[in-house]
Short mmCIF file of N, CA and C in Angstrom, two decimals:
data_model
loop_
_atom_site.label_atom_id
_atom_site.label_comp_id
_atom_site.label_asym_id
_atom_site.label_seq_id
_atom_site.Cartn_x
_atom_site.Cartn_y
_atom_site.Cartn_z
N GLU Q 5 -6.51 -24.97 -11.58
CA GLU Q 5 -5.82 -24.29 -10.47
C GLU Q 5 -5.47 -22.86 -10.88
N ASP Q 6 -5.72 -21.93 -9.95
CA ASP Q 6 -5.44 -20.53 -10.25
C ASP Q 6 -3.93 -20.28 -10.31
N ALA Q 7 -3.54 -19.49 -11.28
CA ALA Q 7 -2.13 -19.10 -11.34
C ALA Q 7 -1.84 -18.14 -10.18
N PRO Q 8 -0.63 -18.17 -9.64
CA PRO Q 8 -0.32 -17.24 -8.55
C PRO Q 8 -0.39 -15.80 -9.06
N MET Q 9 -0.87 -14.91 -8.22
CA MET Q 9 -0.99 -13.52 -8.64
C MET Q 9 0.38 -12.85 -8.55
N PRO Q 10 0.67 -12.00 -9.52
CA PRO Q 10 1.94 -11.26 -9.48
C PRO Q 10 1.98 -10.40 -8.21
N GLN Q 11 3.17 -10.17 -7.73
CA GLN Q 11 3.29 -9.43 -6.48
C GLN Q 11 4.28 -8.28 -6.63
N ILE Q 12 3.96 -7.16 -6.00
CA ILE Q 12 4.89 -6.05 -5.89
C ILE Q 12 5.38 -6.05 -4.45
N THR Q 13 6.67 -6.06 -4.26
CA THR Q 13 7.23 -5.92 -2.92
C THR Q 13 8.15 -4.71 -2.94
N MET Q 14 7.98 -3.85 -1.97
CA MET Q 14 8.70 -2.59 -1.97
C MET Q 14 9.08 -2.23 -0.54
N GLU Q 15 10.31 -1.76 -0.37
CA GLU Q 15 10.73 -1.31 0.96
C GLU Q 15 11.15 0.14 0.86
N THR Q 16 10.62 0.97 1.75
CA THR Q 16 10.94 2.39 1.76
C THR Q 16 11.55 2.73 3.12
N PRO Q 17 12.79 3.22 3.14
CA PRO Q 17 13.40 3.57 4.41
C PRO Q 17 12.79 4.85 4.99
N HIS Q 18 12.84 4.99 6.30
CA HIS Q 18 12.39 6.23 6.93
C HIS Q 18 13.18 6.44 8.21
N ALA Q 19 13.14 7.67 8.72
CA ALA Q 19 13.87 7.98 9.96
C ALA Q 19 12.90 8.56 10.99
N LEU Q 20 11.65 8.11 10.94
CA LEU Q 20 10.60 8.70 11.77
C LEU Q 20 10.37 7.95 13.07
N GLY Q 21 10.86 6.72 13.12
CA GLY Q 21 10.45 5.85 14.22
C GLY Q 21 9.12 5.21 13.84
N ARG Q 22 8.88 4.04 14.40
CA ARG Q 22 7.72 3.24 14.03
C ARG Q 22 6.40 3.97 14.30
N GLU Q 23 6.25 4.56 15.49
CA GLU Q 23 4.96 5.16 15.86
C GLU Q 23 4.56 6.30 14.94
N GLU Q 24 5.53 7.17 14.65
CA GLU Q 24 5.24 8.31 13.78
C GLU Q 24 4.92 7.85 12.37
N ALA Q 25 5.65 6.86 11.89
CA ALA Q 25 5.39 6.33 10.55
C ALA Q 25 3.98 5.74 10.48
N VAL Q 26 3.58 4.99 11.52
CA VAL Q 26 2.23 4.41 11.56
C VAL Q 26 1.20 5.53 11.58
N ARG Q 27 1.44 6.56 12.40
CA ARG Q 27 0.48 7.67 12.52
C ARG Q 27 0.28 8.34 11.15
N ARG Q 28 1.37 8.61 10.46
CA ARG Q 28 1.27 9.26 9.14
C ARG Q 28 0.53 8.38 8.13
N LEU Q 29 0.85 7.10 8.15
CA LEU Q 29 0.19 6.19 7.20
C LEU Q 29 -1.31 6.11 7.48
N LYS Q 30 -1.67 6.03 8.76
CA LYS Q 30 -3.10 5.98 9.11
C LYS Q 30 -3.81 7.23 8.62
N GLU Q 31 -3.14 8.37 8.82
CA GLU Q 31 -3.72 9.65 8.46
C GLU Q 31 -3.87 9.77 6.94
N LYS Q 32 -2.84 9.31 6.24
CA LYS Q 32 -2.78 9.55 4.81
C LYS Q 32 -3.44 8.48 3.95
N PHE Q 33 -3.61 7.28 4.48
CA PHE Q 33 -4.18 6.21 3.66
C PHE Q 33 -5.54 6.63 3.13
N GLY Q 34 -6.32 7.26 4.01
CA GLY Q 34 -7.64 7.75 3.60
C GLY Q 34 -7.55 8.82 2.53
N VAL Q 35 -6.57 9.71 2.67
CA VAL Q 35 -6.41 10.81 1.72
C VAL Q 35 -6.06 10.28 0.33
N VAL Q 36 -5.13 9.33 0.31
CA VAL Q 36 -4.71 8.74 -0.96
C VAL Q 36 -5.89 8.03 -1.63
N THR Q 37 -6.64 7.26 -0.84
CA THR Q 37 -7.75 6.53 -1.44
C THR Q 37 -8.86 7.49 -1.88
N GLU Q 38 -9.00 8.61 -1.16
CA GLU Q 38 -9.98 9.62 -1.60
C GLU Q 38 -9.57 10.23 -2.92
N ALA Q 39 -8.27 10.47 -3.07
CA ALA Q 39 -7.75 11.07 -4.31
C ALA Q 39 -8.09 10.20 -5.51
N TYR Q 40 -8.12 8.88 -5.26
CA TYR Q 40 -8.45 7.96 -6.35
C TYR Q 40 -9.89 7.48 -6.23
N GLY Q 41 -10.67 8.20 -5.45
CA GLY Q 41 -12.02 7.78 -5.10
C GLY Q 41 -12.88 7.32 -6.26
N SER Q 42 -12.74 7.99 -7.40
CA SER Q 42 -13.58 7.63 -8.55
C SER Q 42 -13.16 6.29 -9.14
N HIS Q 43 -11.92 5.86 -8.86
CA HIS Q 43 -11.42 4.61 -9.44
C HIS Q 43 -11.44 3.46 -8.44
N VAL Q 44 -11.54 3.81 -7.15
CA VAL Q 44 -11.40 2.81 -6.09
C VAL Q 44 -12.73 2.59 -5.40
N SER Q 45 -13.09 1.33 -5.19
CA SER Q 45 -14.30 1.05 -4.43
C SER Q 45 -14.06 -0.10 -3.48
N ASP Q 46 -14.99 -0.31 -2.58
CA ASP Q 46 -14.94 -1.47 -1.71
C ASP Q 46 -13.64 -1.53 -0.90
N LEU Q 47 -13.21 -0.36 -0.41
CA LEU Q 47 -11.95 -0.30 0.33
C LEU Q 47 -12.11 -0.89 1.72
N GLN Q 48 -11.19 -1.76 2.07
CA GLN Q 48 -11.13 -2.30 3.42
C GLN Q 48 -9.73 -2.08 3.95
N GLN Q 49 -9.64 -1.61 5.19
CA GLN Q 49 -8.32 -1.51 5.81
C GLN Q 49 -8.43 -1.89 7.27
N GLU Q 50 -7.43 -2.60 7.73
CA GLU Q 50 -7.44 -3.06 9.11
C GLU Q 50 -6.02 -3.00 9.67
N TRP Q 51 -5.86 -2.21 10.73
CA TRP Q 51 -4.56 -2.12 11.39
C TRP Q 51 -4.47 -3.14 12.50
N ASN Q 52 -3.33 -3.79 12.59
CA ASN Q 52 -3.04 -4.69 13.69
C ASN Q 52 -1.65 -4.29 14.18
N ASP Q 53 -1.60 -3.49 15.25
CA ASP Q 53 -0.35 -2.87 15.71
C ASP Q 53 0.25 -2.06 14.56
N SER Q 54 1.41 -2.49 14.06
CA SER Q 54 2.05 -1.68 13.01
C SER Q 54 1.94 -2.35 11.64
N GLU Q 55 0.93 -3.19 11.47
CA GLU Q 55 0.70 -3.81 10.16
C GLU Q 55 -0.70 -3.49 9.66
N LEU Q 56 -0.74 -3.00 8.44
CA LEU Q 56 -2.00 -2.67 7.79
C LEU Q 56 -2.30 -3.72 6.74
N SER Q 57 -3.50 -4.31 6.82
CA SER Q 57 -3.98 -5.18 5.74
C SER Q 57 -5.00 -4.37 4.96
N PHE Q 58 -4.90 -4.39 3.66
CA PHE Q 58 -5.86 -3.62 2.86
C PHE Q 58 -6.32 -4.40 1.65
N ALA Q 59 -7.48 -4.00 1.16
CA ALA Q 59 -8.01 -4.57 -0.07
C ALA Q 59 -8.93 -3.53 -0.69
N PHE Q 60 -8.96 -3.49 -1.98
CA PHE Q 60 -9.90 -2.60 -2.67
C PHE Q 60 -10.11 -3.10 -4.09
N THR Q 61 -11.09 -2.54 -4.73
CA THR Q 61 -11.34 -2.85 -6.12
C THR Q 61 -11.04 -1.59 -6.93
N ALA Q 62 -10.22 -1.72 -7.96
CA ALA Q 62 -9.89 -0.60 -8.82
C ALA Q 62 -10.14 -1.03 -10.25
N VAL Q 63 -10.80 -0.19 -10.99
CA VAL Q 63 -11.20 -0.51 -12.37
C VAL Q 63 -11.60 -1.98 -12.51
N GLY Q 64 -12.43 -2.44 -11.59
CA GLY Q 64 -12.97 -3.78 -11.67
C GLY Q 64 -12.02 -4.89 -11.26
N MET Q 65 -10.83 -4.53 -10.78
CA MET Q 65 -9.85 -5.53 -10.38
C MET Q 65 -9.62 -5.47 -8.88
N LYS Q 66 -9.56 -6.64 -8.27
CA LYS Q 66 -9.36 -6.73 -6.82
C LYS Q 66 -7.87 -6.65 -6.50
N VAL Q 67 -7.52 -5.75 -5.60
CA VAL Q 67 -6.13 -5.58 -5.18
C VAL Q 67 -6.07 -5.76 -3.67
N SER Q 68 -5.07 -6.48 -3.18
CA SER Q 68 -4.95 -6.62 -1.74
C SER Q 68 -3.48 -6.67 -1.36
N GLY Q 69 -3.21 -6.41 -0.08
CA GLY Q 69 -1.82 -6.46 0.35
C GLY Q 69 -1.66 -6.08 1.80
N THR Q 70 -0.41 -5.94 2.19
CA THR Q 70 -0.09 -5.54 3.55
C THR Q 70 0.99 -4.47 3.53
N VAL Q 71 0.93 -3.60 4.53
CA VAL Q 71 1.98 -2.63 4.77
C VAL Q 71 2.48 -2.91 6.18
N THR Q 72 3.76 -3.20 6.31
CA THR Q 72 4.35 -3.47 7.62
C THR Q 72 5.31 -2.35 7.96
N VAL Q 73 5.05 -1.67 9.08
CA VAL Q 73 5.90 -0.57 9.49
C VAL Q 73 6.95 -1.11 10.46
N GLU Q 74 8.21 -0.95 10.09
CA GLU Q 74 9.31 -1.34 10.96
C GLU Q 74 10.00 -0.07 11.45
N ASP Q 75 10.96 -0.21 12.35
CA ASP Q 75 11.57 0.97 12.96
C ASP Q 75 12.20 1.93 11.95
N SER Q 76 12.82 1.38 10.91
CA SER Q 76 13.49 2.27 9.97
C SER Q 76 13.11 2.02 8.50
N GLN Q 77 12.05 1.23 8.30
CA GLN Q 77 11.55 1.06 6.93
C GLN Q 77 10.09 0.65 6.95
N VAL Q 78 9.45 0.89 5.82
CA VAL Q 78 8.08 0.44 5.61
C VAL Q 78 8.12 -0.57 4.48
N LYS Q 79 7.54 -1.72 4.70
CA LYS Q 79 7.54 -2.78 3.70
C LYS Q 79 6.12 -2.94 3.17
N LEU Q 80 6.00 -2.91 1.86
CA LEU Q 80 4.69 -3.04 1.25
C LEU Q 80 4.69 -4.27 0.35
N GLU Q 81 3.67 -5.09 0.50
CA GLU Q 81 3.48 -6.24 -0.39
C GLU Q 81 2.08 -6.18 -0.95
N THR Q 82 1.97 -6.17 -2.25
CA THR Q 82 0.66 -6.09 -2.89
C THR Q 82 0.54 -7.18 -3.93
N ARG Q 83 -0.60 -7.82 -3.95
CA ARG Q 83 -0.89 -8.80 -5.00
C ARG Q 83 -1.76 -8.13 -6.06
N LEU Q 84 -1.37 -8.30 -7.28
CA LEU Q 84 -2.07 -7.66 -8.40
C LEU Q 84 -2.72 -8.72 -9.28
N PRO Q 85 -3.90 -8.43 -9.78
CA PRO Q 85 -4.48 -9.32 -10.78
C PRO Q 85 -3.60 -9.31 -12.03
N LEU Q 86 -3.58 -10.41 -12.73
CA LEU Q 86 -2.79 -10.53 -13.95
C LEU Q 86 -3.05 -9.37 -14.91
N ALA Q 87 -4.31 -8.98 -15.01
CA ALA Q 87 -4.69 -7.91 -15.93
C ALA Q 87 -4.03 -6.58 -15.57
N ALA Q 88 -3.63 -6.42 -14.31
CA ALA Q 88 -3.02 -5.16 -13.87
C ALA Q 88 -1.53 -5.11 -14.15
N MET Q 89 -0.97 -6.21 -14.61
CA MET Q 89 0.48 -6.27 -14.81
C MET Q 89 0.99 -5.21 -15.78
N VAL Q 90 0.16 -4.84 -16.75
CA VAL Q 90 0.59 -3.82 -17.70
C VAL Q 90 0.82 -2.48 -17.00
N PHE Q 91 0.17 -2.29 -15.83
CA PHE Q 91 0.31 -1.03 -15.09
C PHE Q 91 1.34 -1.13 -13.96
N LYS Q 92 2.00 -2.31 -13.85
CA LYS Q 92 2.85 -2.56 -12.68
C LYS Q 92 3.88 -1.45 -12.45
N GLY Q 93 4.59 -1.07 -13.52
CA GLY Q 93 5.61 -0.03 -13.38
C GLY Q 93 5.03 1.28 -12.89
N LYS Q 94 3.90 1.64 -13.44
CA LYS Q 94 3.24 2.89 -13.08
C LYS Q 94 2.76 2.84 -11.62
N ILE Q 95 2.18 1.70 -11.25
CA ILE Q 95 1.69 1.52 -9.88
C ILE Q 95 2.86 1.62 -8.90
N GLU Q 96 3.95 0.92 -9.21
CA GLU Q 96 5.13 0.95 -8.33
C GLU Q 96 5.67 2.36 -8.18
N ALA Q 97 5.74 3.09 -9.30
CA ALA Q 97 6.27 4.46 -9.26
C ALA Q 97 5.39 5.36 -8.39
N GLN Q 98 4.07 5.21 -8.53
CA GLN Q 98 3.16 6.04 -7.74
C GLN Q 98 3.24 5.72 -6.25
N ILE Q 99 3.29 4.43 -5.92
CA ILE Q 99 3.40 4.03 -4.52
C ILE Q 99 4.71 4.57 -3.94
N ARG Q 100 5.79 4.40 -4.68
CA ARG Q 100 7.10 4.86 -4.21
C ARG Q 100 7.07 6.37 -3.95
N GLU Q 101 6.44 7.11 -4.87
CA GLU Q 101 6.36 8.57 -4.74
C GLU Q 101 5.54 8.94 -3.50
N HIS Q 102 4.37 8.32 -3.33
CA HIS Q 102 3.51 8.62 -2.17
C HIS Q 102 4.21 8.27 -0.86
N LEU Q 103 4.81 7.08 -0.80
CA LEU Q 103 5.49 6.66 0.43
C LEU Q 103 6.69 7.55 0.72
N GLY Q 104 7.43 7.88 -0.34
CA GLY Q 104 8.60 8.73 -0.16
C GLY Q 104 8.24 10.09 0.42
N THR Q 105 7.18 10.69 -0.11
CA THR Q 105 6.71 11.98 0.37
C THR Q 105 6.21 11.87 1.80
N LEU Q 106 5.46 10.83 2.03
CA LEU Q 106 4.82 10.62 3.34
C LEU Q 106 5.84 10.41 4.45
N LEU Q 107 6.90 9.70 4.14
CA LEU Q 107 7.87 9.29 5.17
C LEU Q 107 9.10 10.19 5.23
N ALA Q 108 9.12 11.23 4.39
CA ALA Q 108 10.28 12.12 4.36
C ALA Q 108 10.39 12.93 5.65
#
């Protein structure tokens, strides 16, 4: 039986309203993934109203998760392969920085 994958859960407050937050995320998700383009492959993203499901492969590891945009916060849940756990702090810090800038 597979061990459960470690998860990062993060909530970032915003004062943009849901629609504007969704618009910015849609616009920027591509930019962020392009910035890491050499490390990221097989990117899939699918919006369903204000929820984004995403998956990609980074340095040979499959990463997937959801971003849920609420009226005053954005909630991110990502499942990480066990091998990525050593980078968890760094990954969390980068996501927090990107989301913070994006939603400011």
